[in-house]
């Protein structure tokens, strides 16, 4: 076999002409004005566009299929599929064109036409909820017009291949989906082109052995654009490998379009499944994938009130299964914050890869750094890095998507890295690699040219550092979090000022709430419950005053440099008043301040994490934390970063909670730009003022 890498990069045409057809479809939408709100045009246009394409593919064999069915209505489905040439058929004698022959029966005949499709297309029609629209169209007098106009559009496979169809789907849905969330629909084709080339350029050659089956998964497939593009590219390599596509999509509409496209391209539509990747059982449990390519939704909730029913329970069950089997079963090593499921999709993709498989997954910036040390996000990153799964992250510019202007990152995973990449992570800053669009498409104002893609691939393949490329040991992003505290050195005072501070101590503040008390006092009549609450506040106020009065008995100009002694003084002042030791300590803390001239409190008690070390008691109010990379000696770090500022600091490490991972991508490419001098800014201000004055003078004379 010739080296397939010599054929890279692979591209599709950049000058695909779709405007005539798309504009024609868009004009049909205008005929719905009055019967539909503008945001509902898609409920008609998208299903009709799909049906037009499905019918166009069937027309060459239509009469033969109908004749065969009429001769024997019990003809097996497989026989009819073979006759049609596709994995679907239509036994109705109606077409979009001949439906127009009887305008008076257009609704009845159109329903018969829809019912004539085989089960796979009926499933698509159901997911698109199109039958619900037929009656509305008929009653408003639009059905005939819509059918007529779509019958005049040529979408036959001989005229419009799958690639061009993909562009058309993309543009039509974009026009009807300007306000959708990022990642909800289409990823620009040039971004997919980059992702596929990235997957292929470091792929194991064993994947491309003649007759080997390559399996490609998109677990957030949308309409299947990523899968279609990936397959078309791999076919260009002409290696003899068989390519099989697997898609998972939860939204009915996009699933319907994707399934239709699979049927038209004669793919096995049984592997394009309507399912919730996070909630439902794996539809391909016995399949491991050669490649995973995906753009999961950004900011989709998997838990809490914004999550779909059942998702949170399913995710937690999967996580518990992973933990109980020590990773032998389940996908989710940890769970991120409930408001963003991106990293769960990453874990699903990794779980589906075969041993030499690769993945390219799009994310926004959040998965790089969100969450604290012990958070699920941090632990997922830790798992990915410790298992050496992450090969590279590529940062792309903003304004690439149709419905969001945010910058995006491509995560490249590899379960079988080349020797030079093992235990390494490559960063590529490609945020300046783009060309502006001549005309904006929604929020998309930029695109990748073929030269841009070549440049990014070169950086990636060369695996050498430069201004745009950084290479790190994986441990660079793994860290320990240390608790840092200072010795308990506090000086106490008993003054009116410190007693006033004591009022904010939680147990004392809870005794009496002035606002609630006044509300209850003015309430007439009061329920028994409210009366009891009022009495409780009155009793609490009395106890509060007793405590404060007791403290006032100790007012002095003297200070107390020994905190333990100060606590005892507070205790003695309170005498028989029932106050717990913890609350007495809280009062003493509120009435004291950290003071390095105060006495260090020492004890004979054993060392205790975050409290006692080396016979010294540490002050919990000074509790802080420091993040130390695994690649750095902790003492060296503290000698450089902490001890010069806090010489008597002590640190503890919590084995269970202290390990984490963060990938601060942008930090490594940050370039300081000095601000403009005051003189330069003032000069620019005077120039603008002069320009404005000139314009005002010109207006006076006009």
XYZ file of C-alpha atoms in Angstrom:
702
model
C 0.000 0.000 0.000
C 1.301 3.454 -0.822
C 1.806 5.786 2.116
C -1.584 7.444 2.565
C 0.045 10.373 4.338
C 1.571 11.488 1.050
C -1.977 12.226 -0.156
C -2.706 14.604 2.701
C -4.086 17.169 3.175
C -7.434 16.323 1.622
C -9.874 19.022 0.578
C -13.254 19.459 -0.947
C -14.030 22.240 -3.370
C -14.240 25.710 -1.886
C -16.387 27.087 -4.665
C -19.525 24.956 -4.289
C -22.414 26.789 -5.927
C -25.607 26.414 -3.930
C -27.111 29.886 -3.959
C -29.629 29.305 -6.764
C -31.269 26.311 -5.077
C -31.057 27.781 -1.573
C -32.557 31.078 -2.720
C -35.360 29.190 -4.460
C -36.115 27.312 -1.247
C -35.955 30.552 0.721
C -38.442 32.155 -1.654
C -40.885 29.304 -1.042
C -40.802 30.206 2.642
C -42.218 33.611 1.753
C -45.391 31.926 0.449
C -46.126 30.824 4.016
C -46.503 34.379 5.272
C -49.836 34.769 7.028
C -50.341 31.073 7.668
C -47.154 30.729 9.731
C -44.989 32.928 11.910
C -41.542 33.444 10.437
C -39.938 31.267 13.118
C -42.230 28.382 12.061
C -41.401 28.398 8.341
C -38.800 25.708 9.010
C -41.523 23.266 10.108
C -42.630 23.137 6.457
C -39.567 24.012 4.418
C -37.075 21.579 5.941
C -39.323 18.472 5.680
C -40.305 19.378 2.103
C -36.662 19.874 1.180
C -35.848 16.436 2.599
C -38.792 14.796 0.797
C -37.831 16.454 -2.485
C -34.363 14.958 -2.217
C -35.680 11.532 -1.217
C -38.118 11.458 -4.117
C -35.555 12.682 -6.638
C -33.335 9.718 -5.841
C -36.217 7.264 -6.346
C -37.665 8.626 -9.587
C -35.564 6.508 -12.026
C -36.966 3.278 -10.520
C -40.286 4.639 -9.260
C -42.567 2.996 -11.841
C -40.921 -0.418 -11.471
C -41.296 -0.349 -7.679
C -44.960 0.687 -7.887
C -45.699 -2.005 -10.461
C -43.988 -4.672 -8.378
C -45.905 -3.641 -5.268
C -49.258 -3.552 -7.076
C -48.657 -7.022 -8.479
C -48.035 -8.317 -4.955
C -48.591 -6.053 -1.922
C -46.825 -8.668 0.209
C -43.566 -8.280 -1.676
C -40.757 -8.400 0.926
C -39.225 -5.088 1.914
C -35.738 -6.205 0.840
C -36.990 -6.978 -2.679
C -38.566 -3.535 -2.999
C -35.375 -1.889 -1.683
C -33.306 -3.784 -4.234
C -35.649 -2.641 -6.998
C -35.464 1.017 -5.857
C -31.681 0.934 -5.537
C -31.884 2.441 -2.041
C -32.723 1.273 1.445
C -36.139 2.895 1.132
C -38.928 3.099 -1.443
C -42.362 4.551 -2.153
C -45.253 2.361 -3.280
C -47.581 5.290 -3.979
C -48.138 6.198 -7.641
C -48.085 9.861 -6.643
C -45.100 12.145 -7.137
C -44.674 15.791 -6.257
C -45.334 16.589 -9.901
C -48.443 14.491 -10.589
C -50.013 15.464 -7.263
C -50.748 18.772 -8.980
C -53.101 17.075 -11.473
C -55.934 17.043 -8.942
C -55.806 20.257 -6.867
C -59.149 19.502 -5.201
C -57.816 16.290 -3.656
C -54.312 17.583 -2.925
C -54.443 17.013 0.845
C -55.840 13.463 0.639
C -53.455 12.464 -2.148
C -50.426 14.003 -0.448
C -51.142 12.014 2.720
C -51.386 8.874 0.551
C -48.049 9.843 -1.024
C -46.435 10.165 2.429
C -47.956 6.863 3.582
C -46.490 5.154 0.506
C -42.945 5.524 1.827
C -41.268 2.621 3.561
C -40.787 2.569 7.322
C -37.411 4.331 7.391
C -38.804 7.411 5.660
C -42.013 7.289 7.688
C -39.792 7.465 10.735
C -38.135 10.576 9.301
C -41.539 12.166 8.577
C -42.623 11.420 12.140
C -39.474 12.929 13.637
C -39.941 16.041 11.528
C -43.605 16.136 12.684
C -44.553 16.962 9.148
C -48.032 15.422 8.979
C -49.097 17.964 11.601
C -48.325 20.699 9.072
C -50.191 19.190 6.084
C -53.647 20.128 7.392
C -52.487 23.682 8.208
C -51.075 24.044 4.699
C -54.250 22.689 3.129
C -56.584 24.841 5.198
C -54.589 27.975 4.402
C -54.523 27.159 0.682
C -50.714 26.844 0.630
C -50.288 23.084 0.148
C -50.656 23.068 -3.628
C -48.298 26.027 -4.067
C -45.606 24.533 -1.813
C -45.741 21.150 -3.582
C -45.618 22.802 -7.006
C -42.630 24.977 -6.171
C -40.634 22.117 -4.639
C -41.400 19.890 -7.646
C -39.573 22.446 -9.783
C -36.310 22.094 -7.843
C -33.884 19.502 -9.188
C -32.276 17.657 -6.277
C -31.546 14.403 -8.098
C -28.272 12.692 -7.098
C -27.093 12.969 -10.705
C -27.366 16.771 -10.487
C -26.575 17.334 -6.809
C -24.078 15.026 -5.124
C -23.953 14.336 -1.400
C -21.308 16.924 -0.690
C -23.289 19.711 -2.359
C -26.439 18.493 -0.619
C -24.631 18.814 2.670
C -23.792 22.428 1.937
C -27.418 23.084 1.018
C -28.730 21.502 4.225
C -26.198 23.535 6.131
C -27.184 26.858 4.635
C -30.938 26.273 4.792
C -30.857 25.206 8.424
C -28.522 28.099 9.231
C -31.056 30.549 7.825
C -33.797 29.084 9.972
C -31.659 28.632 13.088
C -29.882 31.913 13.694
C -30.676 31.831 17.402
C -29.767 28.228 18.163
C -27.144 27.441 20.781
C -23.526 26.862 19.773
C -22.904 23.351 18.631
C -26.624 22.686 18.067
C -26.363 22.289 14.312
C -23.638 22.550 11.761
C -19.903 22.771 12.118
C -18.449 24.691 9.150
C -17.171 22.313 6.503
C -13.664 23.782 6.456
C -13.384 23.129 10.214
C -14.476 19.543 9.613
C -11.857 19.345 6.854
C -9.176 20.405 9.337
C -10.411 17.891 11.932
C -10.417 14.975 9.482
C -6.932 15.801 8.231
C -5.704 16.044 11.826
C -7.165 12.619 12.551
C -5.590 11.052 9.479
C -2.136 12.591 9.608
C -1.124 10.727 12.793
C -3.358 7.691 12.289
C -1.996 4.168 12.560
C -1.355 2.802 9.052
C -2.807 -0.497 10.220
C -6.213 1.180 10.112
C -5.985 1.468 6.346
C -5.198 -2.086 5.422
C -7.160 -3.300 2.381
C -10.660 -4.540 3.298
C -10.274 -3.433 6.895
C -13.443 -1.857 8.312
C -12.989 1.687 9.534
C -15.695 2.756 11.967
C -16.377 6.464 12.531
C -18.604 7.744 15.346
C -20.210 11.118 15.946
C -22.108 10.961 19.254
C -23.616 14.438 18.731
C -24.197 13.949 15.036
C -26.762 16.621 14.183
C -27.554 16.074 10.537
C -24.490 13.898 9.970
C -22.291 16.469 8.216
C -19.126 15.461 10.051
C -19.628 11.791 9.261
C -20.346 12.437 5.582
C -17.295 14.670 5.178
C -15.009 12.238 6.993
C -16.082 9.353 4.785
C -15.747 11.306 1.554
C -12.195 12.264 2.500
C -11.132 8.767 3.489
C -12.504 7.451 0.212
C -10.145 9.857 -1.584
C -7.217 8.018 -0.009
C -8.231 4.971 -2.050
C -6.707 2.526 0.431
C -9.276 -0.214 -0.024
C -10.553 0.154 3.511
C -14.309 -0.027 4.111
C -15.809 2.953 5.947
C -18.857 2.534 8.176
C -20.579 5.472 9.840
C -22.207 5.571 13.287
C -24.244 8.547 14.439
C -26.166 9.456 17.588
C -28.544 12.412 17.672
C -31.197 13.387 20.207
C -33.119 16.180 18.417
C -35.932 14.784 16.236
C -35.600 17.286 13.412
C -31.860 17.075 12.944
C -32.035 13.300 13.345
C -34.669 13.127 10.589
C -32.495 15.143 8.208
C -29.411 13.118 9.057
C -31.212 9.822 8.549
C -32.556 11.027 5.200
C -29.041 11.971 4.103
C -27.780 8.536 5.168
C -30.466 6.847 3.082
C -29.704 8.947 0.019
C -25.983 8.237 0.325
C -26.862 4.535 0.643
C -25.340 4.280 4.076
C -26.642 1.848 6.651
C -29.201 4.115 8.292
C -29.669 1.569 11.086
C -26.413 2.926 12.487
C -27.744 6.482 12.593
C -29.742 6.357 15.804
C -32.059 8.738 17.609
C -30.797 8.497 21.162
C -29.578 10.585 24.075
C -25.854 9.881 24.361
C -25.772 10.756 28.055
C -28.976 9.022 29.148
C -29.753 6.075 26.907
C -27.889 2.756 26.645
C -25.081 2.627 24.103
C -26.743 1.742 20.757
C -23.472 0.174 19.561
C -22.290 -1.763 22.637
C -20.252 -4.306 20.671
C -18.525 -1.723 18.455
C -15.247 0.056 19.079
C -14.442 2.955 16.789
C -11.436 3.757 14.645
C -12.252 7.460 14.757
C -14.518 9.729 16.778
C -15.313 13.184 15.415
C -17.799 15.448 17.176
C -18.944 18.919 18.127
C -20.970 18.406 21.311
C -23.244 21.234 22.463
C -21.647 23.904 24.629
C -23.168 24.572 28.028
C -25.790 21.827 27.908
C -27.049 20.906 31.380
C -26.819 17.266 32.404
C -28.223 17.814 35.888
C -30.441 20.140 37.876
C -33.672 21.792 36.785
C -32.428 22.584 33.251
C -31.531 18.991 32.383
C -33.809 16.674 30.426
C -35.704 14.087 32.446
C -33.613 11.113 33.450
C -30.255 12.444 32.298
C -28.876 13.270 35.751
C -29.776 9.860 37.187
C -28.262 8.106 34.169
C -25.005 10.060 34.386
C -24.655 9.380 38.111
C -25.363 5.664 37.613
C -22.676 5.511 34.946
C -20.193 7.327 37.204
C -20.947 4.957 40.101
C -20.458 1.994 37.766
C -17.087 3.364 36.672
C -15.997 3.756 40.281
C -17.309 0.395 41.508
C -15.598 -1.497 38.670
C -12.411 0.616 38.853
C -12.899 1.775 35.295
C -13.645 -1.611 33.778
C -17.226 -0.551 33.042
C -18.921 2.798 32.607
C -17.679 5.942 30.914
C -17.640 8.741 33.428
C -14.589 8.860 35.661
C -16.093 11.945 37.303
C -18.974 14.350 36.799
C -18.414 18.015 35.927
C -20.631 20.885 37.032
C -24.238 20.147 36.125
C -24.455 23.154 33.797
C -22.042 21.876 31.135
C -21.837 18.336 29.773
C -19.007 18.868 27.253
C -16.461 16.736 29.096
C -18.972 13.898 29.450
C -19.145 13.723 25.649
C -15.334 13.621 25.582
C -15.360 10.667 27.981
C -17.994 8.882 25.907
C -15.863 9.308 22.796
C -12.772 7.969 24.577
C -14.712 4.975 25.884
C -15.758 4.091 22.316
C -12.268 4.203 20.764
C -10.419 1.030 19.887
C -6.845 0.617 21.077
C -5.288 2.528 18.159
C -8.225 4.869 17.688
C -8.172 8.659 17.454
C -10.693 11.384 18.239
C -11.175 15.046 17.303
C -13.693 16.885 19.484
C -14.635 20.568 19.435
C -15.102 22.496 22.684
C -15.198 26.052 23.872
C -12.674 27.246 26.451
C -14.556 26.086 29.555
C -13.304 22.436 29.700
C -9.702 23.682 29.803
C -9.833 25.283 33.218
C -13.282 25.210 34.858
C -13.682 23.824 38.373
C -11.458 23.637 41.446
C -8.901 20.983 42.325
C -11.349 18.345 43.523
C -14.030 19.227 40.951
C -15.251 16.759 38.385
C -13.800 18.842 35.547
C -10.371 18.779 37.165
C -10.540 15.039 37.799
C -11.602 14.334 34.200
C -8.632 16.344 32.906
C -6.403 14.494 35.365
C -7.673 11.135 34.093
C -7.109 12.148 30.470
C -3.569 13.367 31.145
C -2.465 10.580 33.488
C -3.555 8.010 30.899
C -1.709 9.927 28.164
C -4.788 10.221 25.951
C -4.491 13.877 24.962
C -2.275 14.458 21.936
C -2.936 18.075 21.037
C -5.199 21.092 21.451
C -5.628 23.546 18.585
C -7.083 26.989 19.247
C -9.097 28.448 16.352
C -10.327 32.029 15.954
C -13.747 33.279 16.956
C -16.516 34.099 14.451
C -16.263 30.679 12.805
C -19.736 29.421 13.691
C -23.021 30.559 12.219
C -24.649 31.081 15.592
C -21.879 32.098 17.985
C -18.819 34.303 17.805
C -16.784 32.524 20.490
C -13.379 30.955 19.873
C -13.177 27.176 19.747
C -10.640 24.479 20.512
C -10.103 21.115 18.848
C -8.989 18.382 21.255
C -7.080 15.565 19.547
C -7.039 12.245 21.392
C -4.931 9.221 20.550
C -4.938 5.864 22.311
C -1.704 4.809 20.620
C 0.642 7.780 20.371
C 3.820 7.666 18.318
C 6.996 7.357 20.453
C 7.926 11.035 20.100
C 4.465 12.135 21.276
C 4.186 9.811 24.249
C 3.687 11.679 27.525
C 3.594 14.946 25.556
C 0.832 17.440 24.805
C 1.064 19.807 21.846
C -0.559 23.241 21.834
C -1.169 25.043 18.543
C -2.287 28.666 18.556
C -4.070 29.068 15.221
C -6.190 32.035 16.293
C -4.719 34.181 13.508
C -5.182 31.541 10.809
C -8.259 32.630 8.878
C -9.512 34.600 5.923
C -12.464 36.991 6.219
C -15.663 36.090 4.440
C -16.754 38.457 1.718
C -20.236 38.298 3.223
C -21.114 37.304 6.786
C -23.256 34.201 7.327
C -25.034 34.849 10.617
C -22.214 35.313 13.109
C -19.748 33.524 10.857
C -17.382 36.174 9.476
C -14.252 34.068 9.006
C -13.237 30.783 7.473
C -10.220 28.544 7.032
C -8.639 28.623 3.613
C -6.785 25.611 2.279
C -3.539 27.448 2.995
C -4.655 27.980 6.606
C -5.354 24.262 6.960
C -1.991 23.365 5.399
C -0.205 25.649 7.843
C -1.946 24.185 10.903
C -1.269 20.638 9.703
C 2.385 21.495 9.129
C 2.733 22.826 12.662
C 1.020 19.732 13.963
C 3.017 17.236 11.897
C 6.420 18.898 12.390
C 5.977 18.633 16.161
C 8.459 21.453 16.778
C 8.097 24.506 18.982
C 7.775 27.979 17.521
C 5.760 31.132 18.225
C 2.545 29.208 17.447
C 3.428 25.785 18.843
C 4.291 24.713 22.393
C 5.064 21.155 23.498
C 4.796 20.103 27.130
C 5.244 17.096 29.294
C 1.775 15.910 30.310
C 2.698 16.453 33.971
C 2.981 20.171 33.294
C -0.782 20.405 33.802
C -1.067 18.061 36.771
C -0.777 19.634 40.176
C -1.210 19.219 43.892
C -3.163 21.682 45.953
C -1.639 22.448 49.358
C -3.421 24.019 52.302
C -1.311 26.867 53.716
C -1.750 28.378 57.190
C 0.093 30.651 59.567
C 0.698 30.067 63.306
C -2.094 31.106 65.620
C -0.903 34.548 66.697
C -3.844 36.747 67.598
C -4.150 39.713 69.907
C -7.496 40.187 71.633
C -9.250 43.291 72.896
C -12.380 43.807 74.932
C -13.723 47.176 73.837
C -17.049 48.525 72.634
C -15.692 48.218 69.086
C -14.733 44.534 69.397
C -17.986 43.717 71.225
C -19.846 45.279 68.313
C -17.902 42.960 65.982
C -18.989 40.030 68.143
C -22.626 40.719 67.212
C -21.878 39.304 63.727
C -20.868 35.903 65.087
C -23.491 33.541 63.549
C -24.783 31.971 66.774
C -25.256 35.409 68.348
C -26.795 37.016 65.249
C -29.335 34.186 64.923
C -30.669 34.800 68.408
C -32.425 37.976 67.318
C -33.412 39.309 63.887
C -34.674 42.882 64.227
C -36.382 42.908 60.803
C -38.284 39.648 61.282
C -39.134 40.651 64.851
C -40.761 43.902 63.715
C -42.713 42.064 60.992
C -44.085 39.606 63.528
C -44.820 42.393 66.012
C -46.962 44.245 63.459
C -48.733 41.098 62.296
C -52.364 41.003 63.376
C -53.690 38.464 63.979
C -50.735 36.121 64.531
C -50.948 32.362 64.115
C -49.801 30.095 66.941
C -46.687 29.347 64.938
C -45.901 33.014 64.422
C -46.586 33.762 68.085
C -44.112 31.071 69.087
C -41.563 32.529 66.709
C -42.100 36.006 68.186
C -41.545 34.672 71.685
C -38.411 32.931 70.489
C -37.001 36.192 69.176
C -37.829 37.946 72.441
C -36.039 35.224 74.400
C -33.134 35.359 71.951
C -32.868 39.126 72.287
C -32.750 38.786 76.032
C -29.971 36.150 75.839
C -28.082 38.260 73.316
C -28.166 41.245 75.652
C -27.061 39.098 78.584
C -24.008 37.885 76.602
C -23.113 41.377 75.381
C -23.540 42.867 78.864
C -21.302 40.143 80.290
C -18.615 40.985 77.751
C -18.934 44.694 78.566
C -18.023 43.864 82.150
C -14.549 43.017 80.883
C -13.900 46.206 78.892
C -10.276 47.234 79.371
C -7.514 49.212 77.677
C -5.259 46.200 77.954
C -4.789 43.710 75.108
C -4.376 39.958 75.303
C -1.338 38.677 73.317
C -2.036 35.018 74.095
C -5.102 33.736 72.238
C -5.656 30.767 74.538
C -5.657 33.096 77.541
C -8.052 35.423 75.720
C -10.486 32.563 75.086
C -10.355 31.771 78.804
C -11.053 35.407 79.672
C -14.147 35.368 77.431
C -15.250 32.106 79.008
C -14.836 33.512 82.528
C -16.780 36.681 81.645
C -19.721 34.611 80.372
C -19.696 32.594 83.582
C -22.836 30.445 83.841
C -24.323 31.620 80.567
C -24.802 28.534 78.388
C -22.483 28.978 75.402
C -20.669 26.116 73.665
C -16.831 26.050 73.534
C -17.022 26.474 69.726
C -19.126 29.616 70.115
C -16.805 30.999 72.793
C -13.921 30.461 70.365
C -15.921 32.227 67.620
C -16.439 35.232 69.915
C -12.709 35.349 70.681
C -11.851 35.209 66.953
C -14.252 38.079 66.200
C -12.767 40.173 69.025
C -9.131 39.610 68.024
C -6.839 40.261 65.097
C -3.859 38.493 63.617
C -0.725 40.030 65.081
C 2.812 38.737 64.431
C 3.942 40.258 67.739
C 1.431 38.127 69.635
C 2.438 34.837 71.247
C 2.637 31.668 69.133
C 0.270 29.090 70.636
C 2.010 25.823 71.296
C 0.581 22.473 72.339
C 1.645 18.985 73.323
C -1.163 17.464 71.272
C -0.341 15.279 68.261
C -0.082 16.760 64.788
C -3.458 17.172 63.099
C -4.057 18.086 59.439
C -4.924 21.738 58.939
C -4.683 22.434 62.691
C -1.457 21.390 64.451
C 2.077 20.747 63.197
C 5.301 20.427 65.178
C 3.628 21.452 68.408
C 2.331 24.705 66.924
C -1.377 25.522 66.592
C -2.287 27.145 63.260
C -4.841 29.849 62.612
C -7.798 28.650 60.509
C -8.638 32.231 59.547
C -5.342 32.385 57.598
C -6.213 29.301 55.577
C -5.154 29.615 51.953
C -4.065 27.299 49.169
C -1.214 26.984 46.700
C -1.174 25.067 43.407
C 2.126 23.291 42.784
C 2.865 21.423 39.569
C 3.888 17.793 39.838
C 6.966 18.725 37.856
C 8.176 21.049 40.631
C 9.583 20.286 44.083
C 7.161 21.644 46.657
C 9.902 23.061 48.910
C 11.495 24.840 45.983
C 8.103 26.312 45.135
C 7.432 27.539 48.673
C 10.952 28.922 48.983
C 10.335 30.996 45.857
C 6.650 31.917 46.081
C 5.549 31.768 49.725
C 8.323 32.006 52.317
C 9.617 35.421 51.148
C 6.167 36.809 52.019
C 5.138 34.499 54.884
C 8.287 32.982 56.449
C 6.392 31.008 59.119
C 3.831 29.447 56.761
C 3.138 25.732 56.977
C 1.538 23.537 54.335
C -0.489 20.329 54.319
C -1.409 18.048 51.450
C -4.716 16.151 51.282
C -4.100 12.922 49.347
C -7.774 12.446 48.527
C -8.652 15.938 47.365
C -5.349 17.531 46.519
C -4.604 16.205 43.014
C -5.999 18.080 40.031
C -5.382 19.213 36.476
C -5.812 22.466 34.605
C -4.881 23.364 31.040
C -4.300 27.137 30.929
C -3.810 27.210 27.157
C -3.833 30.975 26.581
C -1.282 31.619 29.320
C 1.458 30.030 27.252
C 0.821 32.276 24.251
C 0.238 35.521 26.118
C 2.291 38.450 24.870
C 2.464 41.563 26.981
C 1.561 44.749 25.175
C 2.527 47.916 26.960
C -0.294 50.475 27.187
C -0.042 53.659 25.201
C 1.741 56.466 26.983
C -0.339 59.240 28.495
C 1.274 61.694 26.099
C 0.277 59.580 23.070
C -3.296 59.165 24.320
C -3.583 62.898 24.979
C -2.296 63.639 21.479
C -4.894 61.290 19.950
C -7.607 62.960 22.036
C -6.653 66.435 20.770
C -6.598 65.131 17.177
C -10.123 63.726 17.563
C -11.298 66.951 19.169
C -9.913 68.921 16.244
C -11.627 66.600 13.725
C -14.919 66.975 15.544
C -14.597 70.754 15.608
C -13.921 70.773 11.857
C -17.040 68.660 11.214
C -19.158 70.992 13.342
C -17.902 74.010 11.398
C -18.731 72.317 8.103
C -22.257 71.577 9.328
C -22.776 75.235 10.217
C -22.022 76.253 6.640
C -24.225 73.595 5.008
